[in-house]
């Protein structure tokens, strides 16, 4: 990978500046993508924008910015988006600094701004090198999310089409699926989720792999179709909507169970309704949507006895384990730390986490009991 330090004058930077809102923001003779289509909105406030203009008009240095060179010879800002936008917007008379717009400045003041040199690193290399590097510098800039970085690296027709489906205001993915997804759409969270769903990717490397394999596709329709199938399946199986459904990893459940005929919406709803009401015991309501498929209790994060309850039970039993009765440990007084709380009637049979349904067992017996 080649990283080239260059100086870019503000005069060259603002040349051809255009802000087409969601269709992107360009400058530098239209060769620089300041904000690619369907990316986050401008977030600097007036005070932050003014700081940038103050720095420039006093001739103080701004931190180095980072541009990525694309295959077609154009550039994309990786770090420095907000500063660059502030400068362009000021020269475009979009806001004033010290009660003055750019056009009301004296010629010498204008020249000082236009002649100001920005220090920019231009990065050119293969996808993996770029991404590694972007991620490293992004720690300092903290301007882009991981998916925004990946979009920059794998930019092209496919990514642009994917963003049209997954991150444009009122996009298709939003319209069908926003109730079932979490994260910020315009920070590319929906796109990231869709890629995870279709590819089964669990981490950054696997998401990149999928993107690398599709970077030259002519459109992202297959990705959207898959996403749409997942959402249709969810709506059919769980017609009653609950807000917890926003946080469920539907893509994984779809892969595991979409081909199974063992589940019907009425039975699922009955079980979900019952578990949702069990707010005393079920501490992870999102997990209910997993539990109804495999009935593994770990999804529910069932309530255990508190330290206070355990102390009361321990004193009540005088440190003896009721299940040790009739064994050599019948009269053994266990240390508090050697015992654990147990539900006499288990949760699956309706037992609650209350003192009347609790006892302390020695470790061996507690272990034996929770095994069956
Ligand atoms: Zn025991």
Short mmCIF file of C-alpha atoms and ligand atoms in Angstrom, two decimals:
data_model
loop_
_atom_site.label_atom_id
_atom_site.label_comp_id
_atom_site.label_asym_id
_atom_site.label_seq_id
_atom_site.Cartn_x
_atom_site.Cartn_y
_atom_site.Cartn_z
CA UNK A 1 0.00 0.00 0.00
CA UNK A 2 1.18 3.50 -0.79
CA UNK A 3 0.44 6.45 1.45
CA UNK A 4 1.24 9.78 -0.14
CA UNK A 5 1.24 13.00 1.87
CA UNK A 6 -0.04 15.93 -0.20
CA UNK A 7 -1.07 19.52 0.38
CA UNK A 8 -4.43 20.58 -1.01
CA UNK A 9 -5.39 24.25 -1.06
CA UNK A 10 -8.86 25.19 0.06
CA UNK A 11 -9.27 26.84 -3.33
CA UNK A 12 -8.86 23.46 -5.02
CA UNK A 13 -10.90 21.68 -2.40
CA UNK A 14 -14.02 23.83 -2.71
CA UNK A 15 -13.91 23.83 -6.51
CA UNK A 16 -17.13 22.22 -7.74
CA UNK A 17 -18.54 21.71 -4.24
CA UNK A 18 -22.06 20.36 -4.38
CA UNK A 19 -24.28 19.02 -1.66
CA UNK A 20 -26.94 16.72 -3.06
CA UNK A 21 -28.09 15.58 0.35
CA UNK A 22 -28.68 11.83 0.22
CA UNK A 23 -27.20 11.52 -3.23
CA UNK A 24 -23.83 12.48 -1.87
CA UNK A 25 -21.60 15.47 -1.31
CA UNK A 26 -18.70 16.18 -3.66
CA UNK A 27 -15.83 18.64 -3.97
CA UNK A 28 -12.30 18.96 -5.40
CA UNK A 29 -13.45 19.23 -8.99
CA UNK A 30 -16.15 16.62 -8.16
CA UNK A 31 -13.38 14.05 -7.76
CA UNK A 32 -13.75 13.87 -3.97
CA UNK A 33 -16.64 12.11 -2.26
CA UNK A 34 -17.04 13.91 1.03
CA UNK A 35 -20.09 12.00 2.01
CA UNK A 36 -20.95 9.02 -0.17
CA UNK A 37 -24.62 8.46 -0.99
CA UNK A 38 -26.87 7.40 1.90
CA UNK A 39 -24.30 7.91 4.58
CA UNK A 40 -24.76 9.71 7.88
CA UNK A 41 -25.93 13.27 8.01
CA UNK A 42 -23.65 16.18 8.77
CA UNK A 43 -23.24 16.22 12.53
CA UNK A 44 -20.93 19.11 13.48
CA UNK A 45 -22.77 21.82 15.38
CA UNK A 46 -22.24 25.57 14.83
CA UNK A 47 -19.60 25.81 17.51
CA UNK A 48 -17.54 22.99 16.02
CA UNK A 49 -17.88 24.42 12.50
CA UNK A 50 -16.77 27.82 13.77
CA UNK A 51 -13.70 26.28 15.40
CA UNK A 52 -12.64 24.89 12.04
CA UNK A 53 -13.07 28.26 10.32
CA UNK A 54 -11.25 30.03 13.14
CA UNK A 55 -8.33 27.61 12.80
CA UNK A 56 -8.14 28.16 9.07
CA UNK A 57 -8.48 31.94 9.15
CA UNK A 58 -5.73 32.21 11.73
CA UNK A 59 -3.52 29.97 9.62
CA UNK A 60 -3.17 27.34 12.33
CA UNK A 61 -2.73 23.73 11.20
CA UNK A 62 -5.64 21.31 11.09
CA UNK A 63 -4.97 17.65 11.76
CA UNK A 64 -4.05 15.59 8.73
CA UNK A 65 -6.99 14.18 6.81
CA UNK A 66 -7.16 10.82 5.07
CA UNK A 67 -8.46 10.16 1.58
CA UNK A 68 -8.72 6.78 -0.08
CA UNK A 69 -8.00 6.52 -3.76
CA UNK A 70 -10.56 4.47 -5.65
CA UNK A 71 -10.05 2.24 -8.64
CA UNK A 72 -11.52 4.87 -10.98
CA UNK A 73 -9.10 7.54 -9.77
CA UNK A 74 -11.57 9.48 -7.61
CA UNK A 75 -11.23 9.88 -3.85
CA UNK A 76 -13.28 9.24 -0.77
CA UNK A 77 -12.76 10.89 2.60
CA UNK A 78 -12.04 8.40 5.32
CA UNK A 79 -11.15 10.84 8.06
CA UNK A 80 -11.89 14.55 8.00
CA UNK A 81 -15.43 14.52 6.70
CA UNK A 82 -16.82 17.04 9.15
CA UNK A 83 -13.88 19.45 8.87
CA UNK A 84 -13.97 19.33 5.09
CA UNK A 85 -17.71 19.93 5.02
CA UNK A 86 -17.36 22.86 7.42
CA UNK A 87 -14.83 24.52 5.14
CA UNK A 88 -16.85 23.92 1.98
CA UNK A 89 -20.07 25.11 3.58
CA UNK A 90 -18.44 28.28 4.86
CA UNK A 91 -16.98 29.21 1.49
CA UNK A 92 -20.37 28.35 0.00
CA UNK A 93 -21.90 30.97 2.37
CA UNK A 94 -24.01 28.37 4.15
CA UNK A 95 -23.15 29.73 7.58
CA UNK A 96 -21.36 32.71 9.09
CA UNK A 97 -18.39 32.95 11.41
CA UNK A 98 -18.00 35.89 13.78
CA UNK A 99 -21.17 37.31 12.25
CA UNK A 100 -19.60 37.36 8.80
CA UNK A 101 -20.35 35.21 5.81
CA UNK A 102 -17.57 34.32 3.44
CA UNK A 103 -18.79 36.66 0.72
CA UNK A 104 -18.78 39.63 3.10
CA UNK A 105 -15.07 39.20 3.90
CA UNK A 106 -12.42 41.48 2.43
CA UNK A 107 -10.52 40.13 -0.55
CA UNK A 108 -7.35 39.64 1.48
CA UNK A 109 -9.26 37.63 4.06
CA UNK A 110 -10.81 35.48 1.35
CA UNK A 111 -7.41 34.85 -0.22
CA UNK A 112 -5.93 33.81 3.09
CA UNK A 113 -8.63 31.16 3.40
CA UNK A 114 -8.40 29.99 -0.22
CA UNK A 115 -4.61 29.73 -0.06
CA UNK A 116 -4.66 27.72 3.15
CA UNK A 117 -3.10 24.29 2.60
CA UNK A 118 -4.73 21.22 4.06
CA UNK A 119 -2.50 18.31 4.82
CA UNK A 120 -3.92 15.10 3.37
CA UNK A 121 -2.68 11.52 3.24
CA UNK A 122 -3.81 9.73 0.11
CA UNK A 123 -3.98 5.99 0.52
CA UNK A 124 -3.81 3.60 -2.38
CA UNK A 125 -3.66 -0.16 -1.97
CA UNK A 126 -5.58 -3.40 -2.02
CA UNK A 127 -8.81 -3.81 -0.11
CA UNK A 128 -7.43 -5.56 2.91
CA UNK A 129 -4.55 -3.14 3.35
CA UNK A 130 -6.87 -0.18 3.10
CA UNK A 131 -9.34 -1.56 5.58
CA UNK A 132 -6.69 -2.41 8.15
CA UNK A 133 -5.26 1.04 7.80
CA UNK A 134 -8.64 2.79 7.91
CA UNK A 135 -9.57 0.93 11.04
CA UNK A 136 -6.36 1.98 12.72
CA UNK A 137 -6.69 5.66 11.87
CA UNK A 138 -10.42 5.62 12.48
CA UNK A 139 -9.76 4.99 16.15
CA UNK A 140 -8.49 8.54 16.28
CA UNK A 141 -11.12 10.03 14.01
CA UNK A 142 -14.05 7.93 15.19
CA UNK A 143 -16.03 9.30 12.30
CA UNK A 144 -17.10 6.17 10.49
CA UNK A 145 -18.76 2.99 11.67
CA UNK A 146 -17.26 -0.37 10.71
CA UNK A 147 -19.79 -0.88 7.96
CA UNK A 148 -19.16 2.63 6.60
CA UNK A 149 -15.46 1.77 6.44
CA UNK A 150 -16.18 -1.47 4.65
CA UNK A 151 -18.43 0.37 2.21
CA UNK A 152 -15.55 2.73 1.45
CA UNK A 153 -13.16 -0.11 0.78
CA UNK A 154 -15.53 -2.16 -1.35
CA UNK A 155 -17.05 0.85 -3.07
CA UNK A 156 -18.62 0.31 -6.45
CA UNK A 157 -21.90 -0.38 -8.18
CA UNK A 158 -22.88 -3.18 -5.84
CA UNK A 159 -22.32 -1.16 -2.64
CA UNK A 160 -24.19 1.82 -4.07
CA UNK A 161 -27.13 -0.39 -4.93
CA UNK A 162 -27.00 -2.07 -1.52
CA UNK A 163 -27.13 1.34 0.15
CA UNK A 164 -30.14 2.26 -1.96
CA UNK A 165 -31.95 -0.78 -0.52
CA UNK A 166 -30.67 -0.54 3.03
CA UNK A 167 -29.75 2.99 4.08
CA UNK A 168 -31.60 5.59 2.06
CA UNK A 169 -34.42 7.39 3.88
CA UNK A 170 -37.59 5.36 3.37
CA UNK A 171 -35.60 2.63 1.69
CA UNK A 172 -37.13 -0.75 0.93
CA UNK A 173 -35.47 -2.44 3.93
CA UNK A 174 -36.78 0.26 6.24
CA UNK A 175 -40.30 -0.06 4.94
CA UNK A 176 -40.54 -3.80 5.43
CA UNK A 177 -38.20 -4.42 8.32
CA UNK A 178 -37.54 -1.44 10.60
CA UNK A 179 -39.69 -2.95 13.35
CA UNK A 180 -37.46 -6.03 13.40
CA UNK A 181 -34.04 -4.38 13.24
CA UNK A 182 -31.89 -2.37 15.60
CA UNK A 183 -29.12 0.14 14.93
CA UNK A 184 -28.98 3.31 12.88
CA UNK A 185 -30.05 2.82 9.30
CA UNK A 186 -28.11 5.81 7.95
CA UNK A 187 -24.96 4.56 9.71
CA UNK A 188 -25.30 1.36 7.66
CA UNK A 189 -26.53 -0.87 10.48
CA UNK A 190 -29.29 -2.45 8.34
CA UNK A 191 -26.87 -3.26 5.56
CA UNK A 192 -24.51 -4.87 8.04
CA UNK A 193 -27.35 -6.96 9.45
CA UNK A 194 -28.51 -8.06 5.99
CA UNK A 195 -25.00 -9.22 5.09
CA UNK A 196 -24.75 -11.16 8.34
CA UNK A 197 -28.09 -12.80 7.67
CA UNK A 198 -27.38 -13.93 4.14
CA UNK A 199 -23.79 -15.02 4.74
CA UNK A 200 -23.98 -16.20 8.32
CA UNK A 201 -21.04 -13.88 9.01
CA UNK A 202 -20.30 -13.43 12.69
CA UNK A 203 -17.42 -11.00 12.55
CA UNK A 204 -15.76 -8.25 10.57
CA UNK A 205 -13.57 -10.63 8.57
CA UNK A 206 -16.51 -12.72 7.42
CA UNK A 207 -18.53 -9.64 6.44
CA UNK A 208 -15.56 -8.40 4.41
CA UNK A 209 -15.29 -11.78 2.72
CA UNK A 210 -18.89 -11.58 1.58
CA UNK A 211 -18.40 -8.03 0.31
CA UNK A 212 -15.19 -8.93 -1.49
CA UNK A 213 -17.03 -11.76 -3.26
CA UNK A 214 -19.81 -9.44 -4.41
CA UNK A 215 -18.02 -6.15 -4.99
CA UNK A 216 -18.32 -6.52 -8.75
CA UNK A 217 -21.93 -7.73 -8.85
CA UNK A 218 -24.12 -5.49 -10.94
CA UNK A 219 -26.75 -5.07 -8.24
CA UNK A 220 -27.66 -6.05 -4.68
CA UNK A 221 -31.06 -7.53 -5.43
CA UNK A 222 -30.17 -11.05 -4.21
CA UNK A 223 -29.14 -9.57 -0.86
CA UNK A 224 -32.38 -7.66 -0.57
CA UNK A 225 -34.48 -10.65 -1.64
CA UNK A 226 -32.91 -12.81 1.03
CA UNK A 227 -33.46 -10.12 3.64
CA UNK A 228 -37.06 -9.81 2.51
CA UNK A 229 -37.59 -13.58 2.84
CA UNK A 230 -36.34 -13.51 6.42
CA UNK A 231 -38.71 -10.70 7.33
CA UNK A 232 -41.65 -12.44 5.62
CA UNK A 233 -40.91 -15.60 7.58
CA UNK A 234 -40.83 -13.66 10.87
CA UNK A 235 -44.10 -11.90 10.11
CA UNK A 236 -45.81 -15.16 9.19
CA UNK A 237 -44.57 -17.10 12.22
CA UNK A 238 -45.01 -14.27 14.72
CA UNK A 239 -47.94 -12.16 13.51
CA UNK A 240 -48.30 -10.44 16.87
CA UNK A 241 -45.65 -7.74 17.12
CA UNK A 242 -43.72 -7.00 20.29
CA UNK A 243 -40.93 -4.47 20.72
CA UNK A 244 -38.53 -7.21 21.86
CA UNK A 245 -38.57 -8.43 18.26
CA UNK A 246 -36.29 -5.53 17.31
CA UNK A 247 -33.36 -7.18 19.07
CA UNK A 248 -33.67 -10.77 17.89
CA UNK A 249 -31.05 -12.18 15.52
CA UNK A 250 -33.62 -13.32 12.98
CA UNK A 251 -31.04 -14.28 10.39
CA UNK A 252 -29.66 -17.08 12.55
CA UNK A 253 -33.12 -18.37 13.51
CA UNK A 254 -34.12 -18.32 9.85
CA UNK A 255 -31.11 -20.42 8.89
CA UNK A 256 -31.87 -22.91 11.66
CA UNK A 257 -35.64 -23.22 11.42
CA UNK A 258 -37.06 -21.79 8.19
CA UNK A 259 -37.28 -25.26 6.68
CA UNK A 260 -38.91 -26.85 9.69
CA UNK A 261 -42.63 -27.53 9.76
CA UNK A 262 -42.67 -28.11 13.51
CA UNK A 263 -43.80 -24.63 14.41
CA UNK A 264 -47.13 -22.97 14.02
CA UNK A 265 -48.00 -19.36 14.80
CA UNK A 266 -50.83 -20.08 17.24
CA UNK A 267 -48.81 -22.40 19.47
CA UNK A 268 -45.81 -20.10 19.35
CA UNK A 269 -47.91 -17.11 20.34
CA UNK A 270 -49.48 -18.98 23.28
CA UNK A 271 -46.10 -19.91 24.65
CA UNK A 272 -44.63 -16.44 24.06
CA UNK A 273 -47.57 -14.73 25.74
CA UNK A 274 -47.21 -16.94 28.79
CA UNK A 275 -43.45 -16.39 29.06
CA UNK A 276 -43.74 -12.64 28.52
CA UNK A 277 -46.02 -12.45 31.56
CA UNK A 278 -43.52 -14.32 33.70
CA UNK A 279 -41.60 -11.12 34.33
CA UNK A 280 -40.51 -12.25 37.81
CA UNK A 281 -38.53 -15.18 36.50
CA UNK A 282 -37.71 -14.54 32.84
CA UNK A 283 -35.07 -11.85 32.78
CA UNK A 284 -34.29 -11.93 29.08
CA UNK A 285 -37.46 -11.42 27.12
CA UNK A 286 -35.66 -11.28 23.77
CA UNK A 287 -34.48 -14.82 24.50
CA UNK A 288 -38.08 -16.01 24.52
CA UNK A 289 -38.00 -15.94 20.71
CA UNK A 290 -35.11 -18.41 20.85
CA UNK A 291 -36.52 -20.50 23.67
CA UNK A 292 -39.72 -21.32 21.78
CA UNK A 293 -37.63 -23.06 19.13
CA UNK A 294 -35.18 -25.12 21.16
CA UNK A 295 -36.48 -24.87 24.76
CA UNK A 296 -33.01 -24.24 26.10
CA UNK A 297 -33.44 -22.32 29.35
CA UNK A 298 -30.16 -20.47 28.96
CA UNK A 299 -31.90 -18.07 26.54
CA UNK A 300 -34.23 -16.85 29.27
CA UNK A 301 -31.66 -15.90 31.90
CA UNK A 302 -33.94 -17.17 34.63
CA UNK A 303 -33.81 -15.45 37.94
CA UNK A 304 -31.65 -17.01 40.64
CA UNK A 305 -31.83 -16.48 44.39
CA UNK A 306 -30.28 -13.22 45.59
CA UNK A 307 -27.48 -13.19 48.15
CA UNK A 308 -29.95 -11.85 50.66
CA UNK A 309 -32.39 -14.72 50.04
CA UNK A 310 -29.55 -17.22 50.18
CA UNK A 311 -28.36 -15.86 53.51
CA UNK A 312 -31.83 -16.18 55.02
CA UNK A 313 -32.20 -19.75 53.74
CA UNK A 314 -28.74 -20.65 54.97
CA UNK A 315 -29.51 -19.42 58.48
CA UNK A 316 -32.90 -21.12 58.40
CA UNK A 317 -31.21 -24.47 57.64
CA UNK A 318 -28.38 -23.76 60.10
CA UNK A 319 -25.90 -24.59 57.36
CA UNK A 320 -27.16 -28.12 56.81
CA UNK A 321 -27.94 -29.56 53.39
CA UNK A 322 -31.39 -31.25 53.38
CA UNK A 323 -30.33 -33.70 50.70
CA UNK A 324 -27.36 -34.86 52.75
CA UNK A 325 -29.81 -36.31 55.27
CA UNK A 326 -29.14 -40.03 55.71
CA UNK A 327 -25.59 -39.72 54.36
CA UNK A 328 -22.26 -39.38 56.14
CA UNK A 329 -22.64 -35.57 55.79
CA UNK A 330 -26.01 -35.51 57.56
CA UNK A 331 -24.73 -33.30 60.39
CA UNK A 332 -22.10 -31.43 58.47
CA UNK A 333 -22.35 -27.66 58.75
CA UNK A 334 -21.35 -26.38 55.35
CA UNK A 335 -19.74 -23.03 54.81
CA UNK A 336 -21.97 -20.50 53.04
CA UNK A 337 -19.58 -20.49 50.10
CA UNK A 338 -19.95 -24.28 49.73
CA UNK A 339 -23.69 -24.08 49.08
CA UNK A 340 -25.97 -22.68 46.43
CA UNK A 341 -29.62 -21.71 46.12
CA UNK A 342 -32.05 -24.28 44.68
CA UNK A 343 -35.67 -24.09 43.55
CA UNK A 344 -37.59 -26.85 45.36
CA UNK A 345 -40.22 -26.81 42.61
CA UNK A 346 -38.31 -26.03 39.44
CA UNK A 347 -39.23 -23.11 37.17
CA UNK A 348 -40.43 -25.49 34.46
CA UNK A 349 -43.10 -26.78 36.86
CA UNK A 350 -44.15 -23.29 37.92
CA UNK A 351 -41.79 -22.79 40.86
CA UNK A 352 -40.92 -19.20 41.77
CA UNK A 353 -37.75 -17.62 43.07
CA UNK A 354 -39.18 -16.95 46.52
CA UNK A 355 -38.07 -18.00 50.02
CA UNK A 356 -40.92 -20.51 50.38
CA UNK A 357 -39.66 -22.31 47.27
CA UNK A 358 -35.99 -22.09 48.12
CA UNK A 359 -33.36 -24.12 49.89
CA UNK A 360 -29.61 -24.21 50.09
CA UNK A 361 -27.93 -27.37 48.85
CA UNK A 362 -24.33 -28.46 49.10
CA UNK A 363 -22.47 -28.14 45.84
CA UNK A 364 -22.65 -31.83 45.03
CA UNK A 365 -26.40 -32.06 45.48
CA UNK A 366 -27.09 -28.77 43.73
CA UNK A 367 -25.12 -30.01 40.79
CA UNK A 368 -26.93 -33.36 40.75
CA UNK A 369 -30.31 -31.68 40.88
CA UNK A 370 -29.67 -29.19 38.11
CA UNK A 371 -28.50 -32.03 35.89
CA UNK A 372 -31.92 -33.62 35.63
ZN1 LIG B 1 -25.90 -32.28 50.17
#
